[in-house]
Coordinates of C-alpha atoms and ligand atoms in Angstrom, one line a residue:
X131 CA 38.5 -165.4 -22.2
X132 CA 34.9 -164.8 -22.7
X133 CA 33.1 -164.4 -26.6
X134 CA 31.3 -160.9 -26.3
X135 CA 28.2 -163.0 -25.9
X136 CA 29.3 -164.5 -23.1
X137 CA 30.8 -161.1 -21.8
X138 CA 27.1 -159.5 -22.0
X139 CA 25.3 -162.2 -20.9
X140 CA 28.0 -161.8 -17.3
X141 CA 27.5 -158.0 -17.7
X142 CA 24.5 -157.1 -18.7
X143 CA 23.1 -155.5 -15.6
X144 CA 25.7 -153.2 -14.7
X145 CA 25.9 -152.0 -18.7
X146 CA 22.0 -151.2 -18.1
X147 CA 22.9 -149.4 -14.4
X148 CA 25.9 -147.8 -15.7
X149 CA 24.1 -146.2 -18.4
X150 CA 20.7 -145.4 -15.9
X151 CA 23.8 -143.5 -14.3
X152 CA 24.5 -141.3 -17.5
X153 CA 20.3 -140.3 -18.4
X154 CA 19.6 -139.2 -14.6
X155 CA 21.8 -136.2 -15.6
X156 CA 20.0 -133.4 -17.3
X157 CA 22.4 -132.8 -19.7
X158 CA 20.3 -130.0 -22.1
X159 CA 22.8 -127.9 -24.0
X160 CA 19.9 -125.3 -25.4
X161 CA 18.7 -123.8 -21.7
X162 CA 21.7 -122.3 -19.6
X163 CA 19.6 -123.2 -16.6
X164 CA 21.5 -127.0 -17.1
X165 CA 25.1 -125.9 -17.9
X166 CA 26.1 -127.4 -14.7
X167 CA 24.4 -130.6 -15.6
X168 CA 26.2 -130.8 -19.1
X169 CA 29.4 -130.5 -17.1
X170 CA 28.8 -133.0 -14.8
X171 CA 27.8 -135.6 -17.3
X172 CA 31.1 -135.0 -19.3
X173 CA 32.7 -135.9 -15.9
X174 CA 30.8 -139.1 -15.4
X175 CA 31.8 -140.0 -19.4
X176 CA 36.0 -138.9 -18.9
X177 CA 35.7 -141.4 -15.9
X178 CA 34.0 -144.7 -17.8
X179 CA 36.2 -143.9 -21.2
X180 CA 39.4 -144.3 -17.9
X181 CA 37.5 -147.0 -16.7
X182 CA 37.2 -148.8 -20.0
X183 CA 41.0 -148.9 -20.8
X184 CA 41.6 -145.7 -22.8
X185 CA 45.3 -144.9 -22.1
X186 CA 44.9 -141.5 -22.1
X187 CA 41.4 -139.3 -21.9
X188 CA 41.4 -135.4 -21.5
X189 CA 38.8 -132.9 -21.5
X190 CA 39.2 -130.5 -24.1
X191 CA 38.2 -126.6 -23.8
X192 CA 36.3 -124.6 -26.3
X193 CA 34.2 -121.5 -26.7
X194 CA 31.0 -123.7 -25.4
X195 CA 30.9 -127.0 -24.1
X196 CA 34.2 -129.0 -23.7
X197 CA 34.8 -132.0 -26.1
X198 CA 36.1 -135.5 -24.4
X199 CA 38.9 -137.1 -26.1
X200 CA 40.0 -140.6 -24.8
X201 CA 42.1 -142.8 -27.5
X202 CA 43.9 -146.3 -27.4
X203 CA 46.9 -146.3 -29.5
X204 CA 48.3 -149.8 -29.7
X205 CA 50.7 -149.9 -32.1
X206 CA 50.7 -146.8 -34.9
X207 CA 50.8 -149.4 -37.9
X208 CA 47.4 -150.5 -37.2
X209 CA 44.3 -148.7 -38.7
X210 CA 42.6 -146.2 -36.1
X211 CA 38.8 -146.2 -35.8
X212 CA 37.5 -142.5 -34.7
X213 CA 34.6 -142.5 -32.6
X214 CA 31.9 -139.8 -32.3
X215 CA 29.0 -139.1 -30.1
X216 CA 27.4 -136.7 -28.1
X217 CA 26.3 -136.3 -24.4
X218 CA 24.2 -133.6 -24.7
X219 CA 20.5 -133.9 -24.5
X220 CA 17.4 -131.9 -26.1
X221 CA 14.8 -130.2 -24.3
X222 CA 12.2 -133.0 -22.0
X223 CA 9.7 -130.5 -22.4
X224 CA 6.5 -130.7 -22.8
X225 CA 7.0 -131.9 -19.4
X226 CA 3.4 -133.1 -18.9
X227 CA 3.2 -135.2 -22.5
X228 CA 5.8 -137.9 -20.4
X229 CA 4.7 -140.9 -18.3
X230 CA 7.3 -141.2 -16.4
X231 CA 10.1 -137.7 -15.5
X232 CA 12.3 -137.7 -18.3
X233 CA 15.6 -137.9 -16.1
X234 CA 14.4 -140.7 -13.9
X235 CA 14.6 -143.5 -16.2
X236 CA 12.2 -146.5 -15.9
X237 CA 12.3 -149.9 -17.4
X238 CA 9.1 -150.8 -19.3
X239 CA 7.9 -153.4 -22.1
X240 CA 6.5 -152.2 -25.2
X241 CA 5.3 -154.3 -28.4
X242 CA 8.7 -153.4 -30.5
X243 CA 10.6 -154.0 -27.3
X244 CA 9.3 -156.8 -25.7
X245 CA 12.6 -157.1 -23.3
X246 CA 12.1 -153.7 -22.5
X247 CA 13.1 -150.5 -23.6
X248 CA 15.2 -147.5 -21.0
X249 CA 12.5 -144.6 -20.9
X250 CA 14.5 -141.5 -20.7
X251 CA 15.4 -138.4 -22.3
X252 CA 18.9 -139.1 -24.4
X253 CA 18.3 -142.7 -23.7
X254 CA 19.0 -143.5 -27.4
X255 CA 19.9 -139.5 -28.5
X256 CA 22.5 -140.3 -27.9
X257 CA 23.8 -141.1 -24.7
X258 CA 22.5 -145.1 -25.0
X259 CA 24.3 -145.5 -28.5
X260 CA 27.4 -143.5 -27.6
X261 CA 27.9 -145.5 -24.7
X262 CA 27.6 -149.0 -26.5
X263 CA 30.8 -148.0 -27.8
X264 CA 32.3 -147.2 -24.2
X265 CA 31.4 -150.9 -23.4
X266 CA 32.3 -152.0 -26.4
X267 CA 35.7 -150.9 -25.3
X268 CA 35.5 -152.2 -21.8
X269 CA 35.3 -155.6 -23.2
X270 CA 37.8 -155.6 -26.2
X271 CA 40.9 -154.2 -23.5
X272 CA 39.6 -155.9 -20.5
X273 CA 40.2 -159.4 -22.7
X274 CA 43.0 -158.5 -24.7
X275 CA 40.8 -158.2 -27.9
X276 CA 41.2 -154.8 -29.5
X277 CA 42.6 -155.2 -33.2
X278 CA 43.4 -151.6 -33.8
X279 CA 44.1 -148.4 -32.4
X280 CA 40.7 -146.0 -31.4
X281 CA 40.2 -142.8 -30.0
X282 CA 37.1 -140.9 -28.8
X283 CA 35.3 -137.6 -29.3
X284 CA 32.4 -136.9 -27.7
X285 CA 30.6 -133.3 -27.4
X286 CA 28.3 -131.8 -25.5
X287 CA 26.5 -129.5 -28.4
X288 CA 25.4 -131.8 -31.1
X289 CA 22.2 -131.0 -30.2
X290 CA 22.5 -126.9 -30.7
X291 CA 24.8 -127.3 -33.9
X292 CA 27.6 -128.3 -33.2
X293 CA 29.4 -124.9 -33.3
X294 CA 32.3 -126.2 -30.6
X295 CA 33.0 -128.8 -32.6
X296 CA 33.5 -127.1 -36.0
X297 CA 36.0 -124.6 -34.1
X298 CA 37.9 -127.6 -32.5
X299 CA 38.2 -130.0 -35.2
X300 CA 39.9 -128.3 -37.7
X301 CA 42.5 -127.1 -34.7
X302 CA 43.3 -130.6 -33.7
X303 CA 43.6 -132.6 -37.4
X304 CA 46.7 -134.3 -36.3
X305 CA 45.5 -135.7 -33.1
X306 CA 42.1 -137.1 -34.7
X307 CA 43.8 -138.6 -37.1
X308 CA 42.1 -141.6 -38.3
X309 CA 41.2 -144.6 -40.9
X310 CA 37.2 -144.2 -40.6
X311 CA 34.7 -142.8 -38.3
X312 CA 32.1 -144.7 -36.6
X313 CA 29.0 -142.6 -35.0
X314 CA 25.7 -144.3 -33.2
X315 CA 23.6 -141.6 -33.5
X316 CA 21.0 -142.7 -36.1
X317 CA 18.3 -145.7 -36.1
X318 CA 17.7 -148.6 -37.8
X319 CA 14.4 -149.8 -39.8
X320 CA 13.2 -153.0 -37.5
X321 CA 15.2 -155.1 -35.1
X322 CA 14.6 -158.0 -37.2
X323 CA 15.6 -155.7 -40.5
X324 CA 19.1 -153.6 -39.5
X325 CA 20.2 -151.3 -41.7
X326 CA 23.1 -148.6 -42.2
X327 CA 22.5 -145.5 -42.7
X328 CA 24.3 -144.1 -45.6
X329 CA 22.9 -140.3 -45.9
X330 CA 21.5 -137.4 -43.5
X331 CA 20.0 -134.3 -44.7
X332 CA 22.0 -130.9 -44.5
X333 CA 19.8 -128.7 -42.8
X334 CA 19.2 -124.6 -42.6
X335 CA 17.5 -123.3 -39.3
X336 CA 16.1 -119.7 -39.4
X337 CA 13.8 -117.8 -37.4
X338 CA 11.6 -114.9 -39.0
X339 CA 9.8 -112.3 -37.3
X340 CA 7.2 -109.9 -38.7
X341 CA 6.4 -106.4 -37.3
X342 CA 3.0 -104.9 -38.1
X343 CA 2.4 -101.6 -36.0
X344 CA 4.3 -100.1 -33.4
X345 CA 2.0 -101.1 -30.9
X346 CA -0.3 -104.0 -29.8
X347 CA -3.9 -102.5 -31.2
X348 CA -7.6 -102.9 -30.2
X349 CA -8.7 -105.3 -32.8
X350 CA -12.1 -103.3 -33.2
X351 CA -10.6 -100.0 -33.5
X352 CA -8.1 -100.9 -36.2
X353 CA -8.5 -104.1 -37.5
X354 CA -9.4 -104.4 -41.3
X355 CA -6.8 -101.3 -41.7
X356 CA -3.7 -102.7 -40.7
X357 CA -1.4 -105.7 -41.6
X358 CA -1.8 -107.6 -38.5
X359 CA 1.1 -109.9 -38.3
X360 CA 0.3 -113.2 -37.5
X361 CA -2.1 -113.0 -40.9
X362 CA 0.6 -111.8 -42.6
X363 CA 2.9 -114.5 -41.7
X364 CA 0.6 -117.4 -42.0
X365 CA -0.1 -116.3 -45.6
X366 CA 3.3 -115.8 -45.7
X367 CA 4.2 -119.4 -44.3
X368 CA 1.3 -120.5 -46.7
X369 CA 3.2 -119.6 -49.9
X370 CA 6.0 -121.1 -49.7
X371 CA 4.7 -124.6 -50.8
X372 CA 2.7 -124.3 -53.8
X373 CA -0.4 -127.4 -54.4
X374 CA 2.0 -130.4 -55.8
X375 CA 4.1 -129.4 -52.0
X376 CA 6.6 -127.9 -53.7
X377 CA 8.6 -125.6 -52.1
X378 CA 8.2 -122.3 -53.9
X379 CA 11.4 -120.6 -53.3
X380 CA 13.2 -119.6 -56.7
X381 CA 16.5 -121.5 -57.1
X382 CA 15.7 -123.7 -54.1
X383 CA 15.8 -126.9 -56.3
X384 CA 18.4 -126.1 -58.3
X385 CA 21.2 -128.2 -56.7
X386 CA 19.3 -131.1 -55.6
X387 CA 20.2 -134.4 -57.2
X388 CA 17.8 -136.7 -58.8
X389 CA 18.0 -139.8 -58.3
X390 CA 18.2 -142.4 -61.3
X391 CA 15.1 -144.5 -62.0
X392 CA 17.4 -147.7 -60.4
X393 CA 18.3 -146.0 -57.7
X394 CA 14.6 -145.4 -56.8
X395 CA 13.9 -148.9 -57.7
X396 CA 16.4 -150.0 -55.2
X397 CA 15.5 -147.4 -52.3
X398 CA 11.5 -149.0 -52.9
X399 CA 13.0 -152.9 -51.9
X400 CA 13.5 -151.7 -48.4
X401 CA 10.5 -153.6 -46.3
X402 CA 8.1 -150.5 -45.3
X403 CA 4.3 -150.9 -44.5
X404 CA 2.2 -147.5 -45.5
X405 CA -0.6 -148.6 -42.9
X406 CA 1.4 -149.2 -40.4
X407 CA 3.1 -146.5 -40.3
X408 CA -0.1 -144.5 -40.4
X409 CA -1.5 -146.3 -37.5
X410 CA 1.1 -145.6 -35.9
X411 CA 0.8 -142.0 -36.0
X412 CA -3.0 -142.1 -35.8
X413 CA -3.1 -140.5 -39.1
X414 CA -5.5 -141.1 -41.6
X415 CA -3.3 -140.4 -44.7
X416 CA 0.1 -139.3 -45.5
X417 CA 0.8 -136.1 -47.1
X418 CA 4.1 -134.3 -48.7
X419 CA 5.7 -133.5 -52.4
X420 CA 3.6 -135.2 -55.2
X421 CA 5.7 -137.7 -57.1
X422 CA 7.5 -139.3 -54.1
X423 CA 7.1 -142.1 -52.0
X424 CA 7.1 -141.5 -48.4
X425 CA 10.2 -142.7 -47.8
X426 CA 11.5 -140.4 -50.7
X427 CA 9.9 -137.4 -49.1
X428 CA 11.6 -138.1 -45.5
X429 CA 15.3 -138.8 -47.0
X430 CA 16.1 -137.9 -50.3
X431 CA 13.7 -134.6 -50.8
X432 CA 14.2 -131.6 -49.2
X433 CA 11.8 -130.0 -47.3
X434 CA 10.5 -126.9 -45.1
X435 CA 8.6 -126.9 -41.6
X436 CA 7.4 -124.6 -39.8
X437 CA 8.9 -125.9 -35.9
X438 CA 7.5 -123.1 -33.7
X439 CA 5.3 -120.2 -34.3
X440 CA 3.9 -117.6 -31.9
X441 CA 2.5 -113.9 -31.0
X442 CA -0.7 -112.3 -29.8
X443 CA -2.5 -113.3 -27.0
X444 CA -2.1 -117.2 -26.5
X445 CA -3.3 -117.1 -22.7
X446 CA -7.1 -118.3 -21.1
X447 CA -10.0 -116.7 -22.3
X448 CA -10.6 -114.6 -25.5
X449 CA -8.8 -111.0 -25.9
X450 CA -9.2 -108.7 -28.5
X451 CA -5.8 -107.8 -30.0
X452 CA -4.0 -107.0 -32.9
X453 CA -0.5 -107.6 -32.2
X454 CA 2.3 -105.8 -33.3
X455 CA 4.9 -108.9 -33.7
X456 CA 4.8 -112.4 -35.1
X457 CA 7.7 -115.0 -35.2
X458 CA 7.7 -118.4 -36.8
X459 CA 11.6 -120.7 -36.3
X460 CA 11.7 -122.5 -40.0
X461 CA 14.1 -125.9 -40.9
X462 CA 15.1 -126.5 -44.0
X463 CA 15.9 -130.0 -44.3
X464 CA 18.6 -130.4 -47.3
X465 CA 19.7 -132.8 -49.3
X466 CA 23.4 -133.5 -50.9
X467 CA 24.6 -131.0 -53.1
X468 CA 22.4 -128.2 -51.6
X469 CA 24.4 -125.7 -49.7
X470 CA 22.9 -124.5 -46.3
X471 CA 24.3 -121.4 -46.6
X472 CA 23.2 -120.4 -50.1
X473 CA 20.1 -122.2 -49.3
X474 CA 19.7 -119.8 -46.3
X475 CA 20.6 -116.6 -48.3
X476 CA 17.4 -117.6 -51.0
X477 CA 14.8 -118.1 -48.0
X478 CA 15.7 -114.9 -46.7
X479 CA 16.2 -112.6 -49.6
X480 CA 12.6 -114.1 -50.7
X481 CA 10.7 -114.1 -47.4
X482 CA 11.8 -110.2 -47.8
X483 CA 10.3 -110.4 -51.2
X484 CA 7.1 -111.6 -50.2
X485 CA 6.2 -109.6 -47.7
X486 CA 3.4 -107.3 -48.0
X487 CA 4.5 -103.3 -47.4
X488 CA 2.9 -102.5 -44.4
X489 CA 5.2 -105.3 -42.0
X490 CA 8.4 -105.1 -41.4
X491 CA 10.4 -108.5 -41.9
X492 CA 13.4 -109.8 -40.7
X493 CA 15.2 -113.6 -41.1
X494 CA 17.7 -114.4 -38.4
X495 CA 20.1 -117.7 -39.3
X496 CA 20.5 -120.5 -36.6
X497 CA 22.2 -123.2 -37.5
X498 CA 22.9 -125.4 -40.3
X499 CA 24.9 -128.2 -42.2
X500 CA 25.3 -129.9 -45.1
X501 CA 24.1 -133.8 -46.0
X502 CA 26.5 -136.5 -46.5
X503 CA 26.1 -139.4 -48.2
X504 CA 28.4 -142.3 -48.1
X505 CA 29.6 -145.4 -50.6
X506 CA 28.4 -148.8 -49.9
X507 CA 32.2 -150.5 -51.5
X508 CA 34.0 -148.5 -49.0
X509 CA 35.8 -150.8 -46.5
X510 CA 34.2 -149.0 -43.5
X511 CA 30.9 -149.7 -44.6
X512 CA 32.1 -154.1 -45.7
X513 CA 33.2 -153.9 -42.4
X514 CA 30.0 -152.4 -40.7
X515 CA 27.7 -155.1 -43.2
X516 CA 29.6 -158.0 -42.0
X517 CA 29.5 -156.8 -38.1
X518 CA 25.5 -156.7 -38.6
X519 CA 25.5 -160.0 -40.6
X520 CA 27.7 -161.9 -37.7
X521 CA 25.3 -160.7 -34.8
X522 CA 21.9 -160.4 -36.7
X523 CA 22.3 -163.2 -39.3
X524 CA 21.0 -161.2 -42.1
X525 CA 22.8 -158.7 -44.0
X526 CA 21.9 -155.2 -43.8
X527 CA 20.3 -152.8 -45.5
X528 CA 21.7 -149.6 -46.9
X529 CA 18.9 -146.5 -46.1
X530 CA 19.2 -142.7 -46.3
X531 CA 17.9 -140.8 -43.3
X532 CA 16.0 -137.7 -43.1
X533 CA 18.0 -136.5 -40.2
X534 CA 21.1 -134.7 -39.7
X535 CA 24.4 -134.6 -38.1
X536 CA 25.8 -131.5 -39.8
X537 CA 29.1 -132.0 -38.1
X538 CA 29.7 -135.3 -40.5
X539 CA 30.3 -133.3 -43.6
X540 CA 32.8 -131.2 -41.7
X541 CA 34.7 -134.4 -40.6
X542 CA 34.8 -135.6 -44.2
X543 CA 36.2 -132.0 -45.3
X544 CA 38.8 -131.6 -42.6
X545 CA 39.9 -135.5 -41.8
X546 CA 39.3 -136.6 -45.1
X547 CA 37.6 -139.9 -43.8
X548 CA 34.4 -141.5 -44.4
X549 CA 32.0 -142.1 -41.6
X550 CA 29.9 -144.9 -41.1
X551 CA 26.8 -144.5 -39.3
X552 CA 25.7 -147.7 -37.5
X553 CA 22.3 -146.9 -35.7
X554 CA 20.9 -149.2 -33.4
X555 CA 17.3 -147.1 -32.7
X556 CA 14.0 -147.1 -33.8
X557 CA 12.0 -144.5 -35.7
X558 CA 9.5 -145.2 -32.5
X559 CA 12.3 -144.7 -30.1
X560 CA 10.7 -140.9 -30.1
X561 CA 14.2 -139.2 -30.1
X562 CA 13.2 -135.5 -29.0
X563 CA 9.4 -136.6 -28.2
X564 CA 7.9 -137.2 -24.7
X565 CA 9.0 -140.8 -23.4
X566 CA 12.1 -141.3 -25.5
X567 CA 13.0 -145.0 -24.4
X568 CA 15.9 -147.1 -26.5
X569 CA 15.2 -150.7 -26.0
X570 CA 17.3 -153.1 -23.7
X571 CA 18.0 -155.7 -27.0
X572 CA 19.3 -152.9 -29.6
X573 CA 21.6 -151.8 -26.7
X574 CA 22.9 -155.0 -26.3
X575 CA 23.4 -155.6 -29.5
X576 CA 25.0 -152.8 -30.4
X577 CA 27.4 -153.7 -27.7
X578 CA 27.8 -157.1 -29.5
X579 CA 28.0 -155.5 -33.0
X580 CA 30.8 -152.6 -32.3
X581 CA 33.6 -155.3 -31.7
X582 CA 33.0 -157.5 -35.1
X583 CA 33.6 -153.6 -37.1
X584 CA 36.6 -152.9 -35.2
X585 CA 37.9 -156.7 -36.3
X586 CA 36.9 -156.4 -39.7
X587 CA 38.1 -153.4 -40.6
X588 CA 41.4 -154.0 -39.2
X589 CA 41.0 -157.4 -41.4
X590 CA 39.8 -155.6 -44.7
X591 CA 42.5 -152.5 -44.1
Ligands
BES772 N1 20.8 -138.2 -33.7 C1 20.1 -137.1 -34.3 C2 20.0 -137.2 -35.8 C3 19.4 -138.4 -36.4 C4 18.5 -139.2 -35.7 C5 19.8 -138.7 -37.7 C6 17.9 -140.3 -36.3 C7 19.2 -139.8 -38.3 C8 18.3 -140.6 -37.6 C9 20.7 -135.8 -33.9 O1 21.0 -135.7 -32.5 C10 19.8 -134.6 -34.2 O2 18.8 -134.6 -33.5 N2 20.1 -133.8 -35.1 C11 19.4 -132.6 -35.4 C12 20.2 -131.5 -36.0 C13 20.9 -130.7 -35.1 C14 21.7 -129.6 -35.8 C15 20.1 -130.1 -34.0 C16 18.2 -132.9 -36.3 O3 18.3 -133.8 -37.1 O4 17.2 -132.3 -36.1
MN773 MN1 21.9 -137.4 -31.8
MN774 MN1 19.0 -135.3 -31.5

């Protein structure tokens, strides 16, 4: 009988080789060119869930990607903790921004990870933190230690929306059946200060394209008499915050909830250092929605960014051109409350509005979810608290993030249970940047936290 401790400590390299396995498989769901990739890594993941004592793991079929369902049902009377992750990867690119290939992963120090952090793409998105619950696993059957019963869903399209997964949960209620739902996929605020995460942003993902003229033009010939696009859109883009960074859209603040003056007050306690933060984005000051703290701006305010925006001539050298297209893809980041889909009905009936007669406009609809926030008295979050308290000696704290995991409203709405979203990364971790790295400690500890949930929820239940 080993404590997990002492079951790391024995372990430790082959949880750090086993996972080097996993990130050396380009697992990106948005480019086709990888399909068999994303195939091959659900294989890999169907073999360690086997390997780490679920009873019975099967991969599931769907209109996209297939879903991997493993569970451990030890006795029906006993609560049953869902698990969630995804094993799907975004985009490495740009290619040249990393210092080492992002599917060769390398071990190397840095000052927040003095141990060293994995560098790799998915290293902590999220195939580092979905595996600390595969080990996890591994060491509560192989020692007899599992209080409860647990199953497993991972996907392979979290990182395109999810759409798999909406189809296949609410066809397969019965079999995820479960007391709570415990995901990995978010970070924490310093490895000395853990927190849980109890809200993500919904999130509305168009993509807008503005037609000028039929043609490209000679911009001599017929520029100052037509709408040229790109113009057109920028000013476009331009208008939709107003000077305070408000978003300017009628009706787009209409559901959003404001917080209470103690809430605030409470949200403000959280340890958080303006400089540096700004020194560590090289930025000489911060900048959003006048009235909010910084850390109001990124998780309880919604916002809109322009992610990607193109047309004309973009290659070497100068060339005269009035183009006849523009495009710019848009996120919406949301907050509770909000509705994606109304929310995406108001950007595109006024981005039509706006639009000067002489373009042509069109808004296409992505993707997109709705937040989530979560209790602090509920027993899957005492249970998460007094995991982080056992294995970090300090008790964590609770912190909205400004990301999103659309899919966790849905699993509230169709398996009526709360989630509880116990991060082990860093905001530096770079999730979806060049040299995405999750450090060697916070995987450990995850590993050591995940066991002291599953026993204390089975205790609280
Ligand atoms: N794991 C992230 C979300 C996240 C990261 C939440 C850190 C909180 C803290 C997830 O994989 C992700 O990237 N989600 C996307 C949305 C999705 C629909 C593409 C996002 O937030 O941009
Ligand atoms: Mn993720
Ligand atoms: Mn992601």
């Amino acid at each position: 009988m080993h404590t997990i401790k002492e079951y790391i400590e024995k372990n430790k390299q082959r949880f750090i080789d086993e996972l080097i396995e996993l990130l050396k498989i380009p697992s990106i769901s948005a480019d086709t060119a990888f399909s068999q990739d994303v195939l091959n890594t659900a294989d890999l993941i169907i073999k360690s869930l086997k390997d780490a004592g679920c009873d019975h793991v099967e991969l599931c079929e769907t209109p996209g990607y297939p879903i991997i369902y493993g569970e451990k049902i030890i006795d029906p009377k006993l609560p049953t903790v869902l698990i969630y992750g995804h094993y799907d990867v975004q985009p490495a690119d740009p290619l040249d921004l990393w210092d080492s290939p992002p599917f060769e992963p390398v071990i190397k120090k840095t000052d927040l990870h003095p141990d060293g952090a994995i560098f790799a793409r998915g290293a902590c998105d999220d195939k580092g933190q979905m595996y600390m619950h595969v080990k996890a696993l591994e060491y509560m059957t192989s020692e007899g230690k599992l209080p409860c019963n647990v199953k497993f869903m991972i996907e392979g399209e979290e990182e395109v929306g999810s759409e798999s997964l909406a189809w296949f949960v609410p066809r397969n209620v019965e079999k995820l059946a479960n007391d709570v739902i415990l995901i990995s996929d978010t970070g924490m605020i310093a490895n000395n200060i853990p927190s849980i995460t109890t809200g993500l942003r919904g999130l509305s993902y168009v993509e807008v394209e503005v037609t000028g003229p039929n043609r490209d033009l000679h911009s001599g010939l017929y520029g100052g008499a037509v709408a040229n696009p790109i113009n057109i859109l920028s000013k476009m883009i331009a208008s939709l915050h107003d000077e305070n960074n408000h978003i300017t859209i009628p009706g787009f603040y209409d559901k959003v909830e404001e917080l209470s003056k103690e809430e605030r007050d409470e949200m403000a306690k959280a340890p958080f250092s303006l400089e540096a933060y700004k020194n560590a984005l090289d930025i000489d000051d911060v900048y959003g929605e006048k009235g909010y703290t910084t850390n109001e701006r990124n998780s309880i305010r919604p916002t809109l960014d322009v992610n990607g925006i193109w047309g004309g001539y973009t290659g070497e050298g100068a060339k005269t051109v009035i183009a006849s297209k523009a495009y710019a893809k848009i996120s919406m980041r949301l907050v509770p409350n909000q509705n994606w889909e109304e929310i995406t009905a108001l950007f595109k009936s006024h981005f039509e509005k706006i639009a000067p007669k002489s373009v042509k406009v069109n808004v296409t609809p992505h993707h997109g979810g709705q937040g989530y926030v979560t209790p602090i008295d509920s027993k899957g979050y005492q249970a998460a608290s007094k995991a982080y308290k056992e294995t970090f000696d300090v008790t964590p704290i609770p912190q909205r993030s400004g990301g999103s995991i659309p899919i966790v409203a849905l699993f509230e709405k169709e398996l009526k249970s709360k989630t509880i979203l116990m991060g082990f990364g860093l905001n530096s971790d770079a999730i979806h940047s060049p040299n995405e790295h999750f450090g060697i400690w916070n995987y450990l500890k995850g590993i050591e936290t995940i066991p002291y949930f599953y026993t204390y929820f089975t205790e609280l239940h």
